[in-house]
GROMACS .gro file of C-alpha atoms in nm:
model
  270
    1UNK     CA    1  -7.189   7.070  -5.088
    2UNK     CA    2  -7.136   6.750  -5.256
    3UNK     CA    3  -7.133   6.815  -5.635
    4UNK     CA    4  -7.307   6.472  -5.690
    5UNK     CA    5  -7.656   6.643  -5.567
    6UNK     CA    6  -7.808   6.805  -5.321
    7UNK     CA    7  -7.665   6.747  -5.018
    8UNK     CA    8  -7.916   6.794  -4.721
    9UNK     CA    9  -7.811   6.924  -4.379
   10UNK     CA   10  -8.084   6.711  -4.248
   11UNK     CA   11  -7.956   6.408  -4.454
   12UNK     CA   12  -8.100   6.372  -4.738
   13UNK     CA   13  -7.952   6.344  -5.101
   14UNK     CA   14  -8.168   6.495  -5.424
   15UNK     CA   15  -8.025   6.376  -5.723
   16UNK     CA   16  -8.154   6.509  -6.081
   17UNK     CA   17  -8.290   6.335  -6.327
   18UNK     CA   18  -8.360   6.365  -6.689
   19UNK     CA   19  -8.692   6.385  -6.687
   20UNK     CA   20  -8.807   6.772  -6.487
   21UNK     CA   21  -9.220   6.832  -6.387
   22UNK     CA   22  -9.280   7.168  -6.281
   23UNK     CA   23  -9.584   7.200  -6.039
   24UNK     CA   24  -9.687   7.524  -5.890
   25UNK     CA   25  -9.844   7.534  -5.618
   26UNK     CA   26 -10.083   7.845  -5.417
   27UNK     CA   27 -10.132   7.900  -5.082
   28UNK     CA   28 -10.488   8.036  -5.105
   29UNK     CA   29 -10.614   7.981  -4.718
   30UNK     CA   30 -10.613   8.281  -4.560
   31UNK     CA   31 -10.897   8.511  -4.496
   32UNK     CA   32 -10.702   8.848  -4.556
   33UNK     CA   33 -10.786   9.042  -4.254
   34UNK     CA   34 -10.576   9.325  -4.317
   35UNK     CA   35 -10.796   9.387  -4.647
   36UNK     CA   36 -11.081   9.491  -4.437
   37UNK     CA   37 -11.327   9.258  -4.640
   38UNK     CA   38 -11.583   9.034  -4.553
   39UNK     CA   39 -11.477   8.904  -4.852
   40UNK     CA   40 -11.129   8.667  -4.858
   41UNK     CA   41 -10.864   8.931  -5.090
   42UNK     CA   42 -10.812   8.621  -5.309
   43UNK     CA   43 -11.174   8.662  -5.439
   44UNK     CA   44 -11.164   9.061  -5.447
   45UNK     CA   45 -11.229   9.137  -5.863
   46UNK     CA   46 -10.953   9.365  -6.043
   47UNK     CA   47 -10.983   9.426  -6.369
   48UNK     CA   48 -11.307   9.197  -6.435
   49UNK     CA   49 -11.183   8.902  -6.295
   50UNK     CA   50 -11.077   8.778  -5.929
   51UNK     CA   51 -10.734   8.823  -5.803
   52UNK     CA   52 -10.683   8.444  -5.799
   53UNK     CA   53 -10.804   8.430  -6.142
   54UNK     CA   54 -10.566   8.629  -6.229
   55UNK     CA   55 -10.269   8.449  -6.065
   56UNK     CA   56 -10.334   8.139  -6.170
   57UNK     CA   57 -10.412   8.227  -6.565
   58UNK     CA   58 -10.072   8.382  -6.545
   59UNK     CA   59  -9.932   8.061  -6.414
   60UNK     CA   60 -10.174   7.814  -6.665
   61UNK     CA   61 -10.000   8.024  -6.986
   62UNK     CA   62  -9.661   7.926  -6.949
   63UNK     CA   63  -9.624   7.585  -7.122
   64UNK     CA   64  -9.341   7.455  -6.816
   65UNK     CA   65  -9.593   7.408  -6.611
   66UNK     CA   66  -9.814   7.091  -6.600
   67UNK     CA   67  -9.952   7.127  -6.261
   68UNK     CA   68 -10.146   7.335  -5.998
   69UNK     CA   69 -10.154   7.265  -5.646
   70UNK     CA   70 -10.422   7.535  -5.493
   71UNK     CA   71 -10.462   7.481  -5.113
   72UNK     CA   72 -10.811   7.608  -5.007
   73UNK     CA   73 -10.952   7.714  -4.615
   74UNK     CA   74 -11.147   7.415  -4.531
   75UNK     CA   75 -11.448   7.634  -4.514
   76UNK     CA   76 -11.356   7.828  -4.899
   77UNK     CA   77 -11.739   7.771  -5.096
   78UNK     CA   78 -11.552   8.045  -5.331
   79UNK     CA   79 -11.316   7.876  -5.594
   80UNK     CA   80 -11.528   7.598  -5.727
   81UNK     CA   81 -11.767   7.901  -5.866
   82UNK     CA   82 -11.455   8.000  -6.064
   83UNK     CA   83 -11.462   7.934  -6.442
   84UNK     CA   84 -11.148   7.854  -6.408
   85UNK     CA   85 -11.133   7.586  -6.142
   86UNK     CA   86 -11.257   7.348  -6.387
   87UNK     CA   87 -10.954   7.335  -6.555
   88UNK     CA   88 -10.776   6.961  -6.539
   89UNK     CA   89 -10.446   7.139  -6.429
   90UNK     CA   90 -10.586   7.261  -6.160
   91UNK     CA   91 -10.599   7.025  -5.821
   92UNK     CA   92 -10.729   7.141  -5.492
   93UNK     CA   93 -10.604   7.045  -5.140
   94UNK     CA   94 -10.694   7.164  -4.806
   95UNK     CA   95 -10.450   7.437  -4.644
   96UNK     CA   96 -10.392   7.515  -4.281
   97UNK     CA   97 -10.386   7.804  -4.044
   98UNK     CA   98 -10.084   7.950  -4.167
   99UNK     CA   99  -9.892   7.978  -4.460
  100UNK     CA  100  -9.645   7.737  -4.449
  101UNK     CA  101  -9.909   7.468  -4.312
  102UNK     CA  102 -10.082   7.530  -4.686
  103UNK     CA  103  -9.774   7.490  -4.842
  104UNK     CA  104  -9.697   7.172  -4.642
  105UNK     CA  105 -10.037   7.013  -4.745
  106UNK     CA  106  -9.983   7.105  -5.057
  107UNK     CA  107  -9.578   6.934  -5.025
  108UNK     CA  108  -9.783   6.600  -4.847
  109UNK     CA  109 -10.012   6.549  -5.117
  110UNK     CA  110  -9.747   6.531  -5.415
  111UNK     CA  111  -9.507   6.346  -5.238
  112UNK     CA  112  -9.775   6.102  -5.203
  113UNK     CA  113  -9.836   6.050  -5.585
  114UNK     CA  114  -9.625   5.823  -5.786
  115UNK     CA  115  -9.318   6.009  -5.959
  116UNK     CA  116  -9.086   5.900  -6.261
  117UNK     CA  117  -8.926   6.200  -6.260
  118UNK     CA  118  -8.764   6.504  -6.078
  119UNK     CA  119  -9.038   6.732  -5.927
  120UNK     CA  120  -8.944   7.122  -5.864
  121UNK     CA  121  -9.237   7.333  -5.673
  122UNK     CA  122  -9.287   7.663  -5.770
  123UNK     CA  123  -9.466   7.829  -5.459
  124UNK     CA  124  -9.671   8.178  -5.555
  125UNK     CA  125  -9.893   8.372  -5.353
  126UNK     CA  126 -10.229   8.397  -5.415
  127UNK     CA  127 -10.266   8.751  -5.428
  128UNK     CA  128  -9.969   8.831  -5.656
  129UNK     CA  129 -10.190   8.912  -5.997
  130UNK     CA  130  -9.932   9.088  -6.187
  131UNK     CA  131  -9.663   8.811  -6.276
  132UNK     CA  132  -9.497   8.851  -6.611
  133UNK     CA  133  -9.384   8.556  -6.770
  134UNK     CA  134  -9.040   8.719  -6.838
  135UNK     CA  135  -8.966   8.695  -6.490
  136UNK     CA  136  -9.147   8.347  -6.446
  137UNK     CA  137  -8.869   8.235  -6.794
  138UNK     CA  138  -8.613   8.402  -6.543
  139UNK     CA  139  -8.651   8.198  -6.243
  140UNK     CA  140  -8.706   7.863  -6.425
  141UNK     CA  141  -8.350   7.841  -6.560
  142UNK     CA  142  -8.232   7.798  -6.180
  143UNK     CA  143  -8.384   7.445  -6.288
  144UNK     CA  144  -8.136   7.408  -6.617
  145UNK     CA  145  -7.877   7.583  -6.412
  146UNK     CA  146  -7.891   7.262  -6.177
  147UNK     CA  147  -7.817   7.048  -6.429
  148UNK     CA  148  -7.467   7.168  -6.481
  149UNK     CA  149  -7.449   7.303  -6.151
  150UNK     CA  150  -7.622   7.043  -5.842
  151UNK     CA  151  -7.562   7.341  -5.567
  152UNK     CA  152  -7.779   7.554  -5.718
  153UNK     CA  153  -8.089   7.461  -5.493
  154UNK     CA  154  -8.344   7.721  -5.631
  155UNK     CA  155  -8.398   8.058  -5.584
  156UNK     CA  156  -8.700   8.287  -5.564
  157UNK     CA  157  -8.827   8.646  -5.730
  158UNK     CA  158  -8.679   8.939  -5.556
  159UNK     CA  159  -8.618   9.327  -5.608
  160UNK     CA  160  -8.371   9.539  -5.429
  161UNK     CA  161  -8.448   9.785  -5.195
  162UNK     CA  162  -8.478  10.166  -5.324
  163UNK     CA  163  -8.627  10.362  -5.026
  164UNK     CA  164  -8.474  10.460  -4.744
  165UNK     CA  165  -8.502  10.188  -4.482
  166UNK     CA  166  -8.582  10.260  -4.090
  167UNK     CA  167  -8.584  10.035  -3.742
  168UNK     CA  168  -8.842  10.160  -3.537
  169UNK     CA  169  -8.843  10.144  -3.176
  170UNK     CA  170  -9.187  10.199  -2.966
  171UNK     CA  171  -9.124  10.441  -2.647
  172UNK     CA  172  -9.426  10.507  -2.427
  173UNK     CA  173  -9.570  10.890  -2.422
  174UNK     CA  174  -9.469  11.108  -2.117
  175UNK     CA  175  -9.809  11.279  -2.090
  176UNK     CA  176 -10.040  11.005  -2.188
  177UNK     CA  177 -10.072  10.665  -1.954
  178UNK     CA  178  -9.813  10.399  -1.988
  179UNK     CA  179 -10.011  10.191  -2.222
  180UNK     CA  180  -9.979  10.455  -2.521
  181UNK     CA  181  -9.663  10.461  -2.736
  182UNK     CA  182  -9.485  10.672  -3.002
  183UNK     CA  183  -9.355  10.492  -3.301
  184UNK     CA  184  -8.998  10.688  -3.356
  185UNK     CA  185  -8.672  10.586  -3.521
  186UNK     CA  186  -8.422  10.366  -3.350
  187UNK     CA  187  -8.182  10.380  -3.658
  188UNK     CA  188  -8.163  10.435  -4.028
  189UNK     CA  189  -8.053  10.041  -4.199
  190UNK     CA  190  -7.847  10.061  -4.456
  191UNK     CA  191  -8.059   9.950  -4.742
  192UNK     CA  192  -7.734   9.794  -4.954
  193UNK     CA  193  -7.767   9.439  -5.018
  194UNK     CA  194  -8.089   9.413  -4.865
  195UNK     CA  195  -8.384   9.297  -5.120
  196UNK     CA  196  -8.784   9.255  -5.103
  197UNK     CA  197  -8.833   8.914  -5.131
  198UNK     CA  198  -9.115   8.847  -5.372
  199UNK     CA  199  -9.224   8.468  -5.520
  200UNK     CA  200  -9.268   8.288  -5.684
  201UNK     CA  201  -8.987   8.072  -5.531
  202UNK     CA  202  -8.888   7.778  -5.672
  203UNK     CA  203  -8.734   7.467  -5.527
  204UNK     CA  204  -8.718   7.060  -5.545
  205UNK     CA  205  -9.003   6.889  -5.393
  206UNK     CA  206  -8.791   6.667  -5.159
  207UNK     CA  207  -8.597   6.903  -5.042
  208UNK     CA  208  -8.802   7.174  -4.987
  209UNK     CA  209  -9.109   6.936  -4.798
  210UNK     CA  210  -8.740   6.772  -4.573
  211UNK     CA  211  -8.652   7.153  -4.501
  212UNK     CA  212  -8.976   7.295  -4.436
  213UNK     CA  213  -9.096   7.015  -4.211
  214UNK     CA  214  -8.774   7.028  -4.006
  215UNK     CA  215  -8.817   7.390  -3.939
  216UNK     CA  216  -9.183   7.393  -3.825
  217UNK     CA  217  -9.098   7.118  -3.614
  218UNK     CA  218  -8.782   7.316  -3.470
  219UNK     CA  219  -9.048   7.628  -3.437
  220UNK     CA  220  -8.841   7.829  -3.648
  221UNK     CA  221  -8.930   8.181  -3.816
  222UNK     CA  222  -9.042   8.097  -4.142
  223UNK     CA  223  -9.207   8.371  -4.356
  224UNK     CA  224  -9.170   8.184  -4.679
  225UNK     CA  225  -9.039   7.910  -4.816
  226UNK     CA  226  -8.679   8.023  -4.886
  227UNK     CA  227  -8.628   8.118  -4.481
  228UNK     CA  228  -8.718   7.740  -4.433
  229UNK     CA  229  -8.466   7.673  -4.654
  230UNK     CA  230  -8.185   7.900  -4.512
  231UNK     CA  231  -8.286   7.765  -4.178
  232UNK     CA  232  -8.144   7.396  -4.294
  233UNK     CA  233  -7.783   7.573  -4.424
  234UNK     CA  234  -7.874   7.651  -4.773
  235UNK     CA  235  -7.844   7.977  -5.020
  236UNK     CA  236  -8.093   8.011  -5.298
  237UNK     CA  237  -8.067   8.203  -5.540
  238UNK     CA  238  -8.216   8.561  -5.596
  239UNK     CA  239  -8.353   8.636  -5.910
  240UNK     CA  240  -8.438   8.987  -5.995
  241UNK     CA  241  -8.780   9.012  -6.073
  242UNK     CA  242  -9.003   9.329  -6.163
  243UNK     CA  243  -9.130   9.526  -5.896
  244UNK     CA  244  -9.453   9.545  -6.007
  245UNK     CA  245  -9.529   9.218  -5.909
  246UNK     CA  246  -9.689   9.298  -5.628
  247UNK     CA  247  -9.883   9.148  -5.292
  248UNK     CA  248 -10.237   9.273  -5.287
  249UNK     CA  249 -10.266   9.373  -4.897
  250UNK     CA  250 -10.417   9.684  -4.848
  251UNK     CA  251 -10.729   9.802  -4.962
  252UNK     CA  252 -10.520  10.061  -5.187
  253UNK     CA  253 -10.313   9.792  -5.343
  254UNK     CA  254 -10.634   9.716  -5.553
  255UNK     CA  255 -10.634  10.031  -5.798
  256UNK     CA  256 -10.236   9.957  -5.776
  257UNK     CA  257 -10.342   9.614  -5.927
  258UNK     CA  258 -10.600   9.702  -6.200
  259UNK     CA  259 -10.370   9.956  -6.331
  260UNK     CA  260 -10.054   9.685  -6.340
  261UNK     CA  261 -10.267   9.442  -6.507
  262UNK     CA  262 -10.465   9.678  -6.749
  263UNK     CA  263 -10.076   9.763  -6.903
  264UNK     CA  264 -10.023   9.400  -6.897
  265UNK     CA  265 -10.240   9.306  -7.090
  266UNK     CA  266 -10.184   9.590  -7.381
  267UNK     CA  267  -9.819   9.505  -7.373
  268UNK     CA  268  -9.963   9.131  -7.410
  269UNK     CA  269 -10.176   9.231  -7.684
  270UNK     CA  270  -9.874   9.448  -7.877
   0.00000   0.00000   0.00000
């Protein structure tokens, strides 16, 4: 890459300038089916408050940030009721169907506002409660890091693998009819090198809204922002982040939650 900038596969040039906003922005769209919940998992309550309460209080209480992009289902009657979507940080836009179509709306409507400065996104899920601001301080020196070094074109959270990792392969059962499978082992991975990628991820406005367009256009596999970014030839930057940052997803992953954030906030409080 050209050390001038960021030079763009799809031909584009990001050039930094003195003057850094950091916006985050939260996919908050989806329903969370595999909650089993009328109720969206983004409004489940841990620990007194809802889950995207949480997130975005843990985003809100690091002084970096200015701005908060929350993209909402069209249908969401939920978040205004919050206390804290009153909050003048807090902007809401209207997501899409998937992920990365919230993400995009969220891209659209701040490349649409005037800008004097460098913009860097930093993308976090909606149901990842338990951030700690050490690992938030951790991933915003990729922006500093820039500075002296233009090729370094963000990064996201990520922790490495301990367990034992397994492909599966699906064979169908002699006995039963042909439209019941087993779920057996094809292989055992080896789990060196590989990671769990967690977010938030951070990256340049520009260049991740040029990357992330290109690949939904191309109908590539993007599961978060960072594939999108792979997909156009770059390499961000893992950060190690704690592993109890975790994605509520499953029913269990609630008491999982409370208990994360109830030792969060004593060590907050110590």
């Amino acid at each position: 890459m050209n050390n001038s900038g960021f030079h763009s596969p799809i031909g584009h040039t990001l050039i930094d300038s003195p003057l850094t906003e950091i916006v985050a922005l939260i996919p908050a769209a989806g329903i969370g089916s595999r909650m089993k919940s009328d109720c969206p998992k983004q409004y489940l309550k841990v620990a007194g408050k809802t889950i995207l309460e949480h997130t975005l209080a843990a985003l809100l209480e690091h002084p970096r940030i200015q701005r908060i992009i929350v993209a909402l289902n069209p249908a969401d009657t939920q978040f205004e009721q919050l206390n804290i979507a009153s909050d003048p940080r807090i902007i809401t836009v209207i997501g899409g169907e998937e992920r990365a179509d919230s993400v995009l709306a969220g891209l659209n409507y701040l490349s649409g506002l005037p800008a004097d400065r460098t913009i860097w996104v930093l993308v976090h899920d909606a149901a990842r409660p338990c951030l700690h601001r050490e690992d938030l301080d951790n991933l915003l020196c990729l922006i500093d890091q820039n500075v002296d070094s233009p090729d370094v074109c963000g990064g996201l959270l990520a922790s490495p693998v301990r367990d034992t990792m397994k492909r599966m392969v699906s064979q169908p059962v002699k006995e039963s009819p042909s439209t019941n499978h087993h779920t057996v082992i094809d292989h055992t991975v080896d789990r060196n090198g590989l990671w769990h990628a967690l977010t938030p991820q951070l990256f340049p406005l520009q260049l991740l809204r040029d990357c992330l367009s290109k690949a939904l256009a191309e109908q590539a596999c993007i599961t978060d922002e960072s594939s999108a970014l792979e997909y156009c030839g770059y390499r961000p930057v893992l950060v190690n982040g704690r592993a109890d940052n975790i994605k509520v997803t499953q029913p269990e992953d609630l008491a999982l939650a409370e208990f994360y954030l109830s030792r969060k906030s004593k060590e907050s409080i110590v």
